[in-house]
Structures are given as structure tokens and as C-alpha cells.
Amino acid sequence: MGRIAETTSEASAARRDEARLRELDRKALRAQQVAAGGARGIVPGGLVLRTSGGPTTSGTTPATGASVLSASVPLPYGRQFEVRVPNLGFNSVAAGFVIAQITYTIDGSDPTVTSTVLDTATSDTSGSTRGLNMTGFVAVARPLGVDDTVTGVTLKVLVSFWAGLAGTYTVQTHPTWPAKLVIEDKGPAAVAA
């Protein structure tokens, strides 16, 4: 009888030890995630507001459109970043629609309407103010052979728009409804160089 009790006690102790090891593994994983940085929020220079002087366009191609917002921010390697334009407003005197896009570069050159497209959206204007949202992600992997003293790359972003139909369209830029560009660090990149 004593042997059965010891075996049960040993099994219980083994289960407790196993549970403790699982909990230590979970804690170690959480510590690694914290050490890797987790999300760091809006990057320095990553919040651009335009509250006056809304650009106007009647051009019907990206090349004849208008620039709305731009930003240039240094980004560390090994991170993922969200680039978003929340509720970009437009108005016009006639019904129609606009097309907007976010383009970017990470090679040091200034972005243009033909640079890499991060996101595109359209908005019906219907003769009154309407809004649209755009969001894209940029992951910056650390290239092989680059040591830890190299801080990363410079992300340059351009938000532009053009007319979908003939007419004149203006970006809403008011203190209560600003044109806004946000670049936010979302945590470690899940990409390999």
C-alpha cells in the first residue's frame, strides 16, 4: 500500500514540475517578446497633419494628380511598420470620385506616384465631403552581413490623389478634419533577410 501512495505522490510531483516548466516556458517567451521590443507606437516624425491649404486637382491620372502629405522617417532593421491615412476627406462641387494612394521608397530616393504602392483607395464625392482610409505595412529585415551598428533605412512616404471623373476635387484640411499620415512601429518583423 505504501508503494502505491508513493507512486501517486511521485506522479503528482511530476505533473506539478511539468506545469511549472510550461509556465517558465511561457514566461521566457513573454520576456523574449518584450526584449524584442513589442510595438513601440508612432515613430518620431511619423505623425503628419495638414490643417490648411488643402491641395486641389482636376487631373485624371496619377501623374496629373496632387500631393497631399509626405514624411521621411528613419526605421531600425528587424521591425514592422504600419503606414496609415485615416479618414482622408475630399469635397467637390459636382458628383464624382477621387483615387488616392500611398507610395514609398526605402532606397533614399524621394517617392513619386510611380514608386512602390502601399495602398490605394477611392471615395465617392457626390458633391459633398466624403472620406477614405488607407493602410499598408512595411517590414524592414536586417540584411545578411549587416552588423548591429547599422540602424536601418529611411522610409519616405507620399500620399497623393487624382480625379476619377472630370471635375475639381479638394482635400479636406481643417483643424477639426485634418489630412493625417501616421507611421507606427508594430513590433518585430516576421521576415528573413
Coordinates of N, CA, C and O in Angstrom, one line a residue:
M1 N 0.8 -1.2 0.0 CA 0.0 0.0 0.0 C 0.9 1.2 0.0 O 0.5 2.2 -0.7
G2 N 1.9 1.2 0.7 CA 2.8 2.4 0.8 C 3.4 2.7 -0.6 O 3.6 3.9 -0.9
R3 N 3.7 1.7 -1.4 CA 4.3 1.9 -2.7 C 3.3 2.6 -3.6 O 3.7 3.5 -4.4
I4 N 2.0 2.3 -3.6 CA 1.0 2.9 -4.4 C 0.9 4.4 -4.1 O 0.9 5.3 -4.9
A5 N 0.9 4.7 -2.8 CA 0.8 6.1 -2.4 C 2.1 6.9 -2.8 O 2.0 8.0 -3.3
E6 N 3.3 6.2 -2.8 CA 4.5 6.9 -3.2 C 4.4 7.1 -4.7 O 4.8 8.2 -5.2
T7 N 3.9 6.2 -5.5 CA 3.8 6.3 -6.9 C 2.8 7.4 -7.3 O 3.1 8.3 -8.2
T8 N 1.7 7.5 -6.6 CA 0.7 8.6 -6.8 C 1.4 9.9 -6.5 O 1.2 10.9 -7.2
S9 N 2.1 9.9 -5.4 CA 2.7 11.2 -5.0 C 3.8 11.6 -6.0 O 3.9 12.8 -6.3
E10 N 4.6 10.6 -6.5 CA 5.6 10.9 -7.4 C 5.0 11.4 -8.7 O 5.5 12.4 -9.4
A11 N 3.9 10.8 -9.2 CA 3.2 11.3 -10.4 C 2.6 12.7 -10.2 O 2.7 13.5 -11.1
S12 N 2.1 13.0 -9.0 CA 1.6 14.3 -8.8 C 2.7 15.3 -8.8 O 2.6 16.4 -9.4
A13 N 3.9 15.0 -8.2 CA 5.0 15.8 -8.2 C 5.5 16.0 -9.6 O 5.9 17.2 -10.0
A14 N 5.5 15.0 -10.4 CA 6.0 15.1 -11.8 C 5.1 16.0 -12.6 O 5.5 16.8 -13.4
R15 N 3.7 15.9 -12.4 CA 2.8 16.8 -13.1 C 3.0 18.3 -12.7 O 2.9 19.2 -13.5
R16 N 3.2 18.5 -11.4 CA 3.5 19.8 -10.9 C 4.7 20.4 -11.5 O 4.8 21.6 -11.9
D17 N 5.8 19.6 -11.6 CA 7.1 20.0 -12.2 C 6.9 20.3 -13.7 O 7.4 21.3 -14.2
E18 N 6.1 19.5 -14.3 CA 5.8 19.7 -15.8 C 5.0 21.0 -15.9 O 5.3 21.8 -16.8
A19 N 4.1 21.3 -15.1 CA 3.3 22.5 -15.2 C 4.2 23.7 -14.9 O 4.0 24.8 -15.6
R20 N 5.1 23.6 -13.9 CA 6.0 24.7 -13.6 C 6.9 25.0 -14.8 O 7.2 26.2 -15.2
L21 N 7.4 23.9 -15.5 CA 8.2 24.1 -16.6 C 7.5 24.8 -17.8 O 8.0 25.7 -18.5
R22 N 6.2 24.4 -18.0 CA 5.4 25.0 -19.1 C 5.2 26.5 -18.7 O 5.3 27.4 -19.6
E23 N 5.0 26.8 -17.5 CA 4.8 28.2 -17.1 C 6.1 29.0 -17.2 O 6.1 30.2 -17.7
L24 N 7.2 28.4 -16.9 CA 8.5 29.0 -17.2 C 8.8 29.3 -18.6 O 9.3 30.3 -19.0
D25 N 8.4 28.3 -19.5 CA 8.5 28.5 -20.9 C 7.6 29.7 -21.4 O 8.1 30.5 -22.2
R26 N 6.4 29.8 -20.9 CA 5.5 30.9 -21.3 C 6.1 32.2 -20.8 O 6.1 33.2 -21.6
K27 N 6.7 32.3 -19.6 CA 7.3 33.5 -19.1 C 8.5 33.8 -19.9 O 8.8 35.0 -20.2
A28 N 9.3 32.8 -20.3 CA 10.5 33.1 -21.1 C 10.1 33.6 -22.5 O 10.8 34.6 -23.0
L29 N 9.1 33.1 -23.1 CA 8.6 33.6 -24.4 C 8.1 35.0 -24.3 O 8.5 35.9 -25.1
R30 N 7.4 35.3 -23.2 CA 6.9 36.7 -23.0 C 8.1 37.6 -22.8 O 8.1 38.7 -23.3
A31 N 9.1 37.2 -22.1 CA 10.3 38.0 -21.8 C 11.0 38.2 -23.2 O 11.5 39.4 -23.4
Q32 N 11.1 37.2 -24.0 CA 11.8 37.4 -25.3 C 11.0 38.4 -26.2 O 11.6 39.2 -26.9
Q33 N 9.7 38.3 -26.1 CA 8.9 39.3 -26.9 C 9.1 40.7 -26.4 O 9.2 41.7 -27.2
V34 N 9.1 40.9 -25.1 CA 9.4 42.2 -24.5 C 10.8 42.7 -24.9 O 11.0 43.8 -25.3
A35 N 11.8 41.8 -24.8 CA 13.1 42.1 -25.2 C 13.3 42.5 -26.6 O 14.0 43.3 -27.0
A36 N 12.4 41.8 -27.5 CA 12.5 42.2 -28.9 C 11.8 43.5 -29.2 O 11.9 44.0 -30.3
G37 N 11.2 44.1 -28.2 CA 10.6 45.4 -28.3 C 9.1 45.5 -28.4 O 8.6 46.6 -28.0
G38 N 8.4 44.5 -28.8 CA 7.0 44.7 -29.0 C 6.7 45.9 -29.8 O 7.5 46.5 -30.4
A39 N 5.4 46.3 -29.8 CA 5.0 47.5 -30.5 C 5.5 48.7 -29.8 O 5.5 48.8 -28.6
R40 N 6.0 49.7 -30.6 CA 6.6 50.9 -29.9 C 5.8 52.2 -30.2 O 6.2 53.3 -29.8
G41 N 4.7 52.1 -30.9 CA 3.9 53.2 -31.2 C 4.3 54.1 -32.4 O 5.1 53.6 -33.2
I42 N 3.8 55.3 -32.4 CA 4.2 56.2 -33.5 C 5.6 56.5 -33.5 O 6.2 56.9 -32.4
V43 N 6.3 56.4 -34.6 CA 7.8 56.7 -34.7 C 8.0 58.2 -34.7 O 7.1 59.0 -35.1
P44 N 9.2 58.7 -34.3 CA 9.5 60.1 -34.3 C 9.4 60.6 -35.8 O 9.9 60.0 -36.7
G45 N 8.6 61.6 -36.0 CA 8.3 62.2 -37.3 C 7.2 61.4 -38.1 O 7.0 61.7 -39.2
G46 N 6.6 60.5 -37.4 CA 5.6 59.6 -38.0 C 4.2 60.1 -37.9 O 3.3 59.3 -38.2
L47 N 4.0 61.3 -37.4 CA 2.6 61.9 -37.4 C 2.6 63.2 -38.2 O 3.3 64.1 -37.7
V48 N 2.0 63.2 -39.3 CA 2.0 64.4 -40.1 C 0.5 64.8 -40.3 O -0.3 64.0 -40.7
L49 N 0.2 66.1 -39.9 CA -1.1 66.7 -40.0 C -1.1 67.8 -41.0 O -0.1 68.6 -41.0
R50 N -2.1 67.9 -41.8 CA -2.3 69.1 -42.6 C -3.6 69.7 -42.3 O -4.7 69.1 -42.5
T51 N -3.7 70.9 -41.7 CA -4.9 71.5 -41.3 C -5.3 72.7 -42.1 O -6.3 73.4 -41.8
S52 N -4.6 73.1 -43.1 CA -5.0 74.2 -44.0 C -4.3 74.0 -45.4 O -3.4 73.2 -45.5
G53 N -4.8 74.7 -46.4 CA -4.2 74.7 -47.7 C -4.4 73.4 -48.4 O -3.4 72.9 -49.0
G54 N -5.6 72.8 -48.4 CA -5.8 71.5 -49.0 C -5.6 71.6 -50.5 O -6.0 72.5 -51.2
P55 N -4.8 70.6 -51.0 CA -4.5 70.6 -52.4 C -5.7 70.3 -53.2 O -6.6 69.7 -52.8
T56 N -5.7 70.8 -54.5 CA -6.8 70.6 -55.4 C -6.3 70.0 -56.7 O -5.2 70.3 -57.1
T57 N -7.1 69.2 -57.3 CA -6.7 68.6 -58.6 C -7.9 68.4 -59.5 O -9.1 68.3 -59.0
S58 N -7.7 68.5 -60.7 CA -8.7 68.1 -61.7 C -8.1 67.1 -62.7 O -8.7 66.7 -63.7
G59 N -6.8 66.8 -62.4 CA -6.1 65.8 -63.2 C -6.7 64.4 -63.1 O -7.2 64.1 -62.0
T60 N -6.7 63.7 -64.1 CA -7.4 62.3 -64.1 C -6.4 61.2 -64.2 O -6.8 60.1 -64.5
T61 N -5.1 61.4 -63.9 CA -4.1 60.4 -63.8 C -3.2 60.6 -62.6 O -3.2 61.8 -62.2
P62 N -2.5 59.6 -62.1 CA -1.6 59.8 -61.0 C -0.6 60.9 -61.3 O -0.3 61.8 -60.5
A63 N -0.1 61.0 -62.6 CA 0.9 62.0 -62.9 C 0.3 63.4 -62.9 O 1.1 64.4 -62.7
T64 N -1.0 63.6 -63.1 CA -1.6 64.9 -63.1 C -2.3 65.2 -61.8 O -2.9 66.2 -61.6
G65 N -2.2 64.3 -60.8 CA -2.8 64.5 -59.5 C -2.0 65.4 -58.6 O -1.2 66.2 -59.1
A66 N -2.4 65.4 -57.3 CA -1.8 66.3 -56.4 C -1.2 65.6 -55.2 O -1.7 64.6 -54.8
S67 N -0.1 66.1 -54.6 CA 0.5 65.6 -53.4 C -0.3 66.1 -52.2 O -0.6 67.3 -52.2
V68 N -0.6 65.2 -51.2 CA -1.3 65.6 -50.1 C -0.4 65.7 -48.9 O -0.4 66.7 -48.2
L69 N 0.3 64.6 -48.6 CA 1.2 64.5 -47.4 C 2.4 63.8 -47.7 O 2.4 62.9 -48.6
S70 N 3.5 64.0 -47.0 CA 4.7 63.2 -47.1 C 5.4 63.2 -45.8 O 5.2 64.0 -44.9
A71 N 6.3 62.2 -45.7 CA 7.1 62.0 -44.5 C 8.4 61.3 -44.8 O 8.4 60.5 -45.8
S72 N 9.4 61.5 -44.0 CA 10.7 60.8 -44.1 C 11.1 60.5 -42.7 O 11.4 61.4 -41.9
V73 N 11.2 59.2 -42.4 CA 11.5 58.7 -41.1 C 12.5 57.6 -41.1 O 12.4 56.7 -41.9
P74 N 13.5 57.7 -40.2 CA 14.5 56.6 -40.1 C 13.8 55.4 -39.4 O 13.1 55.5 -38.4
L75 N 14.1 54.2 -39.9 CA 13.5 53.0 -39.3 C 14.6 52.0 -39.0 O 15.5 51.8 -39.8
P76 N 14.5 51.4 -37.8 CA 15.5 50.3 -37.5 C 15.2 49.0 -38.2 O 14.1 48.8 -38.6
Y77 N 16.3 48.3 -38.5 CA 16.1 46.9 -39.1 C 15.3 46.0 -38.1 O 15.3 46.2 -36.9
G78 N 14.7 45.0 -38.7 CA 14.1 43.9 -37.9 C 12.7 44.3 -37.3 O 12.2 43.7 -36.4
R79 N 12.1 45.4 -37.9 CA 10.8 45.8 -37.3 C 9.7 45.9 -38.4 O 10.1 46.0 -39.6
Q80 N 8.5 45.9 -38.0 CA 7.4 46.0 -39.0 C 6.7 47.4 -38.6 O 6.4 47.7 -37.5
F81 N 6.3 48.1 -39.7 CA 5.7 49.4 -39.5 C 4.3 49.5 -40.3 O 4.2 49.0 -41.4
E82 N 3.4 50.1 -39.6 CA 2.1 50.3 -40.3 C 2.1 51.8 -40.7 O 2.4 52.7 -40.0
V83 N 1.7 52.0 -42.0 CA 1.6 53.3 -42.6 C 0.1 53.5 -42.9 O -0.5 52.7 -43.6
R84 N -0.6 54.5 -42.3 CA -2.0 54.7 -42.5 C -2.4 56.1 -42.7 O -1.7 57.0 -42.2
V85 N -3.4 56.3 -43.5 CA -4.1 57.6 -43.7 C -5.5 57.4 -43.3 O -6.3 56.9 -44.0
P86 N -5.9 57.8 -42.1 CA -7.2 57.6 -41.6 C -8.2 58.7 -42.0 O -7.9 59.9 -41.8
N87 N -9.3 58.4 -42.6 CA -10.4 59.3 -42.9 C -9.9 60.5 -43.7 O -10.2 61.7 -43.3
L88 N -9.2 60.3 -44.8 CA -8.8 61.5 -45.7 C -10.1 62.0 -46.4 O -10.7 61.3 -47.1
G89 N -10.4 63.2 -46.1 CA -11.6 63.8 -46.7 C -11.4 64.6 -48.0 O -10.4 65.2 -48.2
F90 N -12.5 64.5 -48.8 CA -12.5 65.2 -50.1 C -13.8 65.9 -50.3 O -14.8 65.5 -49.8
N91 N -13.8 67.0 -51.1 CA -15.0 67.6 -51.5 C -14.9 68.1 -52.9 O -13.8 68.3 -53.4
S92 N -16.1 68.3 -53.5 CA -16.1 68.9 -54.9 C -17.5 69.5 -55.0 O -18.4 69.3 -54.2
V93 N -17.6 70.3 -56.1 CA -18.9 70.9 -56.4 C -19.8 70.0 -57.2 O -21.0 70.3 -57.3
A94 N -19.3 69.0 -57.7 CA -20.1 68.1 -58.5 C -19.8 66.6 -58.1 O -18.8 66.3 -57.5
A95 N -20.8 65.8 -58.4 CA -20.7 64.4 -58.1 C -19.5 63.8 -58.9 O -19.3 64.2 -60.0
G96 N -18.8 62.9 -58.2 CA -17.7 62.2 -58.9 C -17.0 61.3 -57.9 O -17.6 60.9 -56.9
F97 N -15.7 61.0 -58.2 CA -14.9 60.3 -57.2 C -13.5 60.6 -57.4 O -13.0 61.1 -58.4
V98 N -12.7 60.3 -56.3 CA -11.3 60.5 -56.4 C -10.6 59.2 -56.1 O -11.2 58.3 -55.5
I99 N -9.3 59.1 -56.5 CA -8.5 58.0 -56.2 C -7.3 58.5 -55.4 O -6.7 59.5 -55.8
A100 N -6.9 57.8 -54.3 CA -5.8 58.2 -53.5 C -4.8 57.0 -53.4 O -5.3 55.9 -53.4
Q101 N -3.6 57.3 -53.2 CA -2.6 56.2 -52.9 C -1.5 56.6 -52.0 O -1.2 57.8 -51.9
I102 N -0.9 55.6 -51.4 CA 0.3 55.8 -50.6 C 1.4 55.1 -51.4 O 1.3 53.9 -51.7
T103 N 2.5 55.8 -51.7 CA 3.6 55.2 -52.3 C 4.8 55.5 -51.4 O 4.8 56.3 -50.5
Y104 N 5.9 54.6 -51.5 CA 7.0 54.8 -50.6 C 8.3 54.3 -51.3 O 8.3 53.6 -52.3
T105 N 9.4 54.7 -50.6 CA 10.7 54.2 -51.0 C 11.5 53.9 -49.7 O 11.2 54.5 -48.7
I106 N 12.5 53.0 -49.8 CA 13.4 52.8 -48.7 C 14.9 52.8 -49.2 O 15.8 52.4 -48.5
D107 N 15.0 53.3 -50.4 CA 16.4 53.4 -51.0 C 17.0 54.7 -51.0 O 18.1 55.0 -51.6
G108 N 16.4 55.7 -50.3 CA 16.9 57.0 -50.1 C 16.3 58.0 -51.1 O 16.4 59.2 -51.0
S109 N 15.7 57.5 -52.2 CA 15.1 58.4 -53.2 C 13.8 58.9 -52.7 O 13.1 58.3 -51.8
D110 N 13.4 60.1 -53.3 CA 12.1 60.6 -52.9 C 11.0 59.9 -53.6 O 11.1 59.6 -54.8
P111 N 9.9 59.5 -53.0 CA 8.8 58.8 -53.6 C 8.0 59.7 -54.6 O 7.9 60.9 -54.4
T112 N 7.5 59.0 -55.6 CA 6.7 59.7 -56.6 C 5.4 58.8 -56.8 O 5.3 57.8 -56.1
V113 N 4.5 59.3 -57.6 CA 3.3 58.5 -57.8 C 3.6 57.1 -58.5 O 2.7 56.3 -58.5
T114 N 4.8 56.9 -59.1 CA 5.1 55.7 -59.7 C 6.0 54.8 -58.8 O 6.4 53.7 -59.2
S115 N 6.3 55.2 -57.6 CA 7.1 54.4 -56.6 C 6.2 53.2 -56.2 O 5.1 53.1 -56.6
T116 N 6.8 52.4 -55.3 CA 6.1 51.2 -54.8 C 4.8 51.7 -54.1 O 4.8 52.5 -53.3
V117 N 3.7 51.1 -54.6 CA 2.4 51.4 -54.0 C 2.1 50.6 -52.7 O 2.2 49.3 -52.8
L118 N 1.8 51.2 -51.7 CA 1.5 50.6 -50.4 C 0.0 50.3 -50.3 O -0.4 49.3 -49.8
D119 N -0.8 51.3 -50.7 CA -2.3 51.1 -50.7 C -2.9 52.1 -51.6 O -2.3 53.2 -51.8
T120 N -4.1 51.8 -52.1 CA -4.9 52.7 -52.9 C -6.3 52.6 -52.5 O -6.8 51.5 -52.0
A121 N -7.0 53.7 -52.6 CA -8.5 53.7 -52.2 C -9.2 54.7 -53.1 O -8.6 55.6 -53.7
T122 N -10.5 54.6 -53.1 CA -11.3 55.5 -53.9 C -12.4 56.0 -52.9 O -12.8 55.4 -52.0
S123 N -12.9 57.2 -53.3 CA -14.0 57.8 -52.5 C -15.0 58.5 -53.4 O -14.6 59.3 -54.3
D124 N -16.2 58.3 -53.2 CA -17.3 59.0 -53.9 C -17.4 60.4 -53.3 O -17.4 60.5 -52.1
T125 N -17.5 61.4 -54.1 CA -17.6 62.8 -53.6 C -19.1 63.2 -53.5 O -19.5 64.0 -52.7
S126 N -19.9 62.9 -54.5 CA -21.3 63.2 -54.6 C -21.6 64.7 -54.2 O -22.6 65.0 -53.6
G127 N -20.6 65.5 -54.6 CA -20.8 66.9 -54.4 C -20.7 67.4 -52.9 O -20.9 68.5 -52.6
S128 N -20.3 66.5 -52.0 CA -20.2 66.9 -50.6 C -18.9 66.2 -50.1 O -18.3 65.4 -50.8
T129 N -18.6 66.4 -48.9 CA -17.3 65.9 -48.3 C -17.5 64.4 -47.9 O -18.5 64.0 -47.3
R130 N -16.6 63.6 -48.4 CA -16.5 62.2 -48.1 C -15.1 61.8 -47.6 O -14.2 62.6 -47.9
G131 N -14.9 60.7 -47.0 CA -13.6 60.3 -46.5 C -13.2 58.9 -47.0 O -14.1 58.1 -47.4
L132 N -12.0 58.6 -46.9 CA -11.5 57.2 -47.2 C -10.3 56.9 -46.3 O -9.8 57.8 -45.6
N133 N -10.0 55.6 -46.2 CA -9.0 55.1 -45.3 C -8.0 54.3 -46.1 O -8.4 53.5 -47.0
M134 N -6.7 54.4 -45.8 CA -5.7 53.6 -46.4 C -4.7 53.1 -45.3 O -4.4 53.8 -44.4
T135 N -4.3 51.8 -45.5 CA -3.4 51.2 -44.5 C -2.5 50.2 -45.3 O -2.9 49.5 -46.1
G136 N -1.2 50.3 -45.0 CA -0.2 49.3 -45.5 C 0.8 49.0 -44.5 O 1.0 49.7 -43.5
F137 N 1.6 47.9 -44.7 CA 2.7 47.6 -43.8 C 4.0 47.5 -44.5 O 4.0 47.0 -45.7
V138 N 5.0 47.9 -43.9 CA 6.4 47.8 -44.4 C 7.2 47.1 -43.3 O 7.3 47.5 -42.2
A139 N 7.9 46.0 -43.7 CA 8.8 45.3 -42.8 C 10.2 45.5 -43.3 O 10.5 45.5 -44.5
V140 N 11.1 45.8 -42.3 CA 12.5 46.1 -42.6 C 13.3 45.0 -42.1 O 13.6 44.9 -40.9
A141 N 13.7 44.0 -42.9 CA 14.6 42.9 -42.5 C 16.0 43.4 -42.4 O 16.4 44.2 -43.1
R142 N 16.8 42.8 -41.5 CA 18.2 43.0 -41.4 C 18.9 42.2 -42.5 O 18.9 41.0 -42.4
P143 N 19.6 42.8 -43.4 CA 20.3 42.1 -44.5 C 21.4 41.2 -43.9 O 22.0 41.6 -42.9
L144 N 21.7 40.1 -44.5 CA 22.8 39.3 -44.1 C 24.1 40.1 -44.3 O 24.3 40.8 -45.2
G145 N 25.0 39.9 -43.3 CA 26.2 40.6 -43.4 C 26.2 42.0 -42.8 O 27.3 42.7 -42.7
V146 N 25.1 42.5 -42.4 CA 25.0 43.9 -41.8 C 25.0 43.7 -40.3 O 24.2 43.0 -39.8
D147 N 25.9 44.4 -39.7 CA 26.1 44.2 -38.3 C 25.1 45.1 -37.5 O 24.4 45.9 -38.1
D148 N 25.0 44.9 -36.2 CA 24.1 45.6 -35.3 C 24.3 47.1 -35.2 O 23.5 47.8 -34.6
T149 N 25.5 47.6 -35.6 CA 25.7 49.0 -35.5 C 24.9 49.8 -36.6 O 24.8 51.0 -36.5
V150 N 24.5 49.1 -37.6 CA 23.7 49.8 -38.7 C 22.3 49.9 -38.2 O 21.6 49.0 -37.8
T151 N 21.8 51.2 -38.2 CA 20.5 51.4 -37.6 C 19.3 51.1 -38.5 O 18.2 50.9 -38.0
G152 N 19.4 51.0 -39.8 CA 18.3 50.7 -40.7 C 18.2 51.6 -41.9 O 19.3 51.9 -42.5
V153 N 17.0 51.9 -42.3 CA 16.8 52.6 -43.6 C 15.9 53.8 -43.3 O 15.3 53.9 -42.3
T154 N 15.8 54.7 -44.3 CA 14.9 55.8 -44.2 C 13.7 55.5 -45.1 O 13.8 55.2 -46.3
L155 N 12.5 55.5 -44.5 CA 11.2 55.3 -45.2 C 10.7 56.6 -45.6 O 10.6 57.5 -44.8
K156 N 10.5 56.8 -46.9 CA 9.9 58.0 -47.4 C 8.6 57.7 -48.0 O 8.4 56.8 -48.8
V157 N 7.6 58.5 -47.6 CA 6.2 58.2 -47.9 C 5.6 59.4 -48.6 O 5.8 60.5 -48.2
L158 N 4.7 59.1 -49.6 CA 4.0 60.1 -50.3 C 2.5 59.7 -50.4 O 2.2 58.6 -50.8
V159 N 1.6 60.6 -50.0 CA 0.2 60.4 -50.2 C -0.3 61.4 -51.3 O 0.0 62.6 -51.2
S160 N -0.9 60.8 -52.4 CA -1.3 61.7 -53.5 C -2.7 61.3 -53.9 O -3.2 60.2 -53.5
F161 N -3.4 62.1 -54.7 CA -4.7 61.8 -55.2 C -4.9 62.4 -56.6 O -4.2 63.3 -57.0
W162 N -5.9 61.9 -57.3 CA -6.3 62.4 -58.6 C -7.8 62.2 -58.8 O -8.4 61.4 -58.1
A163 N -8.3 62.9 -59.8 CA -9.7 62.8 -60.1 C -10.1 61.5 -60.8 O -9.4 61.1 -61.7
G164 N -11.2 60.9 -60.4 CA -11.7 59.7 -61.1 C -12.6 60.1 -62.3 O -12.7 59.3 -63.3
L165 N -13.2 61.2 -62.2 CA -14.0 61.8 -63.3 C -13.6 63.3 -63.4 O -13.1 63.9 -62.5
A166 N -14.0 63.8 -64.6 CA -13.7 65.2 -64.8 C -14.3 66.1 -63.7 O -15.4 65.8 -63.2
G167 N -13.7 67.1 -63.2 CA -14.1 67.9 -62.1 C -13.0 68.4 -61.3 O -11.8 67.9 -61.5
T168 N -13.3 69.2 -60.3 CA -12.2 69.7 -59.4 C -12.5 69.2 -58.1 O -13.6 69.3 -57.5
Y169 N -11.5 68.6 -57.4 CA -11.6 68.0 -56.1 C -10.5 68.6 -55.2 O -9.4 68.8 -55.6
T170 N -10.9 68.8 -53.9 CA -10.1 69.4 -52.9 C -10.0 68.5 -51.7 O -11.0 67.9 -51.3
V171 N -8.8 68.3 -51.2 CA -8.6 67.6 -49.9 C -9.1 68.4 -48.8 O -8.8 69.6 -48.7
Q172 N -9.8 67.8 -47.9 CA -10.3 68.4 -46.6 C -9.1 68.6 -45.7 O -8.5 67.6 -45.3
T173 N -8.8 69.9 -45.4 CA -7.7 70.2 -44.4 C -8.2 71.2 -43.5 O -8.0 72.4 -43.7
H174 N -8.7 70.8 -42.4 CA -9.3 71.7 -41.4 C -8.9 71.2 -40.0 O -8.7 70.0 -39.9
P175 N -8.7 72.1 -39.1 CA -8.3 71.6 -37.7 C -9.2 70.5 -37.2 O -8.7 69.7 -36.4
T176 N -10.5 70.6 -37.5 CA -11.4 69.5 -37.0 C -11.4 68.3 -37.9 O -12.0 67.3 -37.5
W177 N -10.9 68.4 -39.1 CA -10.8 67.2 -40.0 C -9.5 67.3 -40.8 O -9.5 67.6 -42.0
P178 N -8.4 67.1 -40.2 CA -7.1 67.3 -40.9 C -6.8 66.1 -41.8 O -7.3 65.0 -41.6
A179 N -6.0 66.4 -42.8 CA -5.4 65.3 -43.5 C -4.3 64.7 -42.6 O -3.5 65.5 -42.0
K180 N -4.3 63.4 -42.4 CA -3.4 62.8 -41.5 C -2.6 61.6 -42.0 O -3.2 60.8 -42.7
L181 N -1.3 61.6 -41.8 CA -0.5 60.4 -42.1 C 0.2 59.9 -40.8 O 0.7 60.7 -40.1
V182 N 0.1 58.6 -40.5 CA 0.6 58.0 -39.3 C 1.5 56.9 -39.7 O 1.1 56.0 -40.4
I183 N 2.7 56.8 -39.1 CA 3.6 55.7 -39.3 C 3.9 55.2 -37.9 O 4.4 55.9 -37.0
E184 N 3.6 53.9 -37.7 CA 3.6 53.3 -36.3 C 4.4 52.0 -36.3 O 4.2 51.2 -37.2
D185 N 5.3 51.9 -35.3 CA 6.1 50.6 -35.1 C 5.1 49.6 -34.5 O 4.6 49.8 -33.5
K186 N 4.9 48.5 -35.2 CA 4.0 47.4 -34.8 C 4.7 46.2 -34.1 O 4.1 45.3 -33.8
G187 N 6.1 46.3 -34.1 CA 6.8 45.2 -33.4 C 7.8 44.5 -34.3 O 8.0 45.0 -35.4
P188 N 8.4 43.4 -33.9 CA 9.4 42.7 -34.6 C 8.8 42.2 -36.0 O 7.7 41.8 -36.1
A189 N 9.6 42.3 -37.0 CA 9.2 41.9 -38.3 C 9.3 40.4 -38.4 O 10.2 39.8 -37.9
A190 N 8.4 39.8 -39.1 CA 8.4 38.3 -39.3 C 8.9 38.0 -40.6 O 8.3 37.2 -41.4
V191 N 10.0 38.6 -41.0 CA 10.6 38.4 -42.3 C 12.1 38.0 -42.2 O 12.7 38.4 -41.2
A192 N 12.6 37.3 -43.1 CA 14.0 36.9 -43.1 C 14.7 37.7 -44.2 O 14.2 37.9 -45.3
A193 N 16.0 38.1 -43.9 CA 16.7 38.8 -45.0 C 17.2 37.8 -46.0 O 17.4 36.7 -45.8

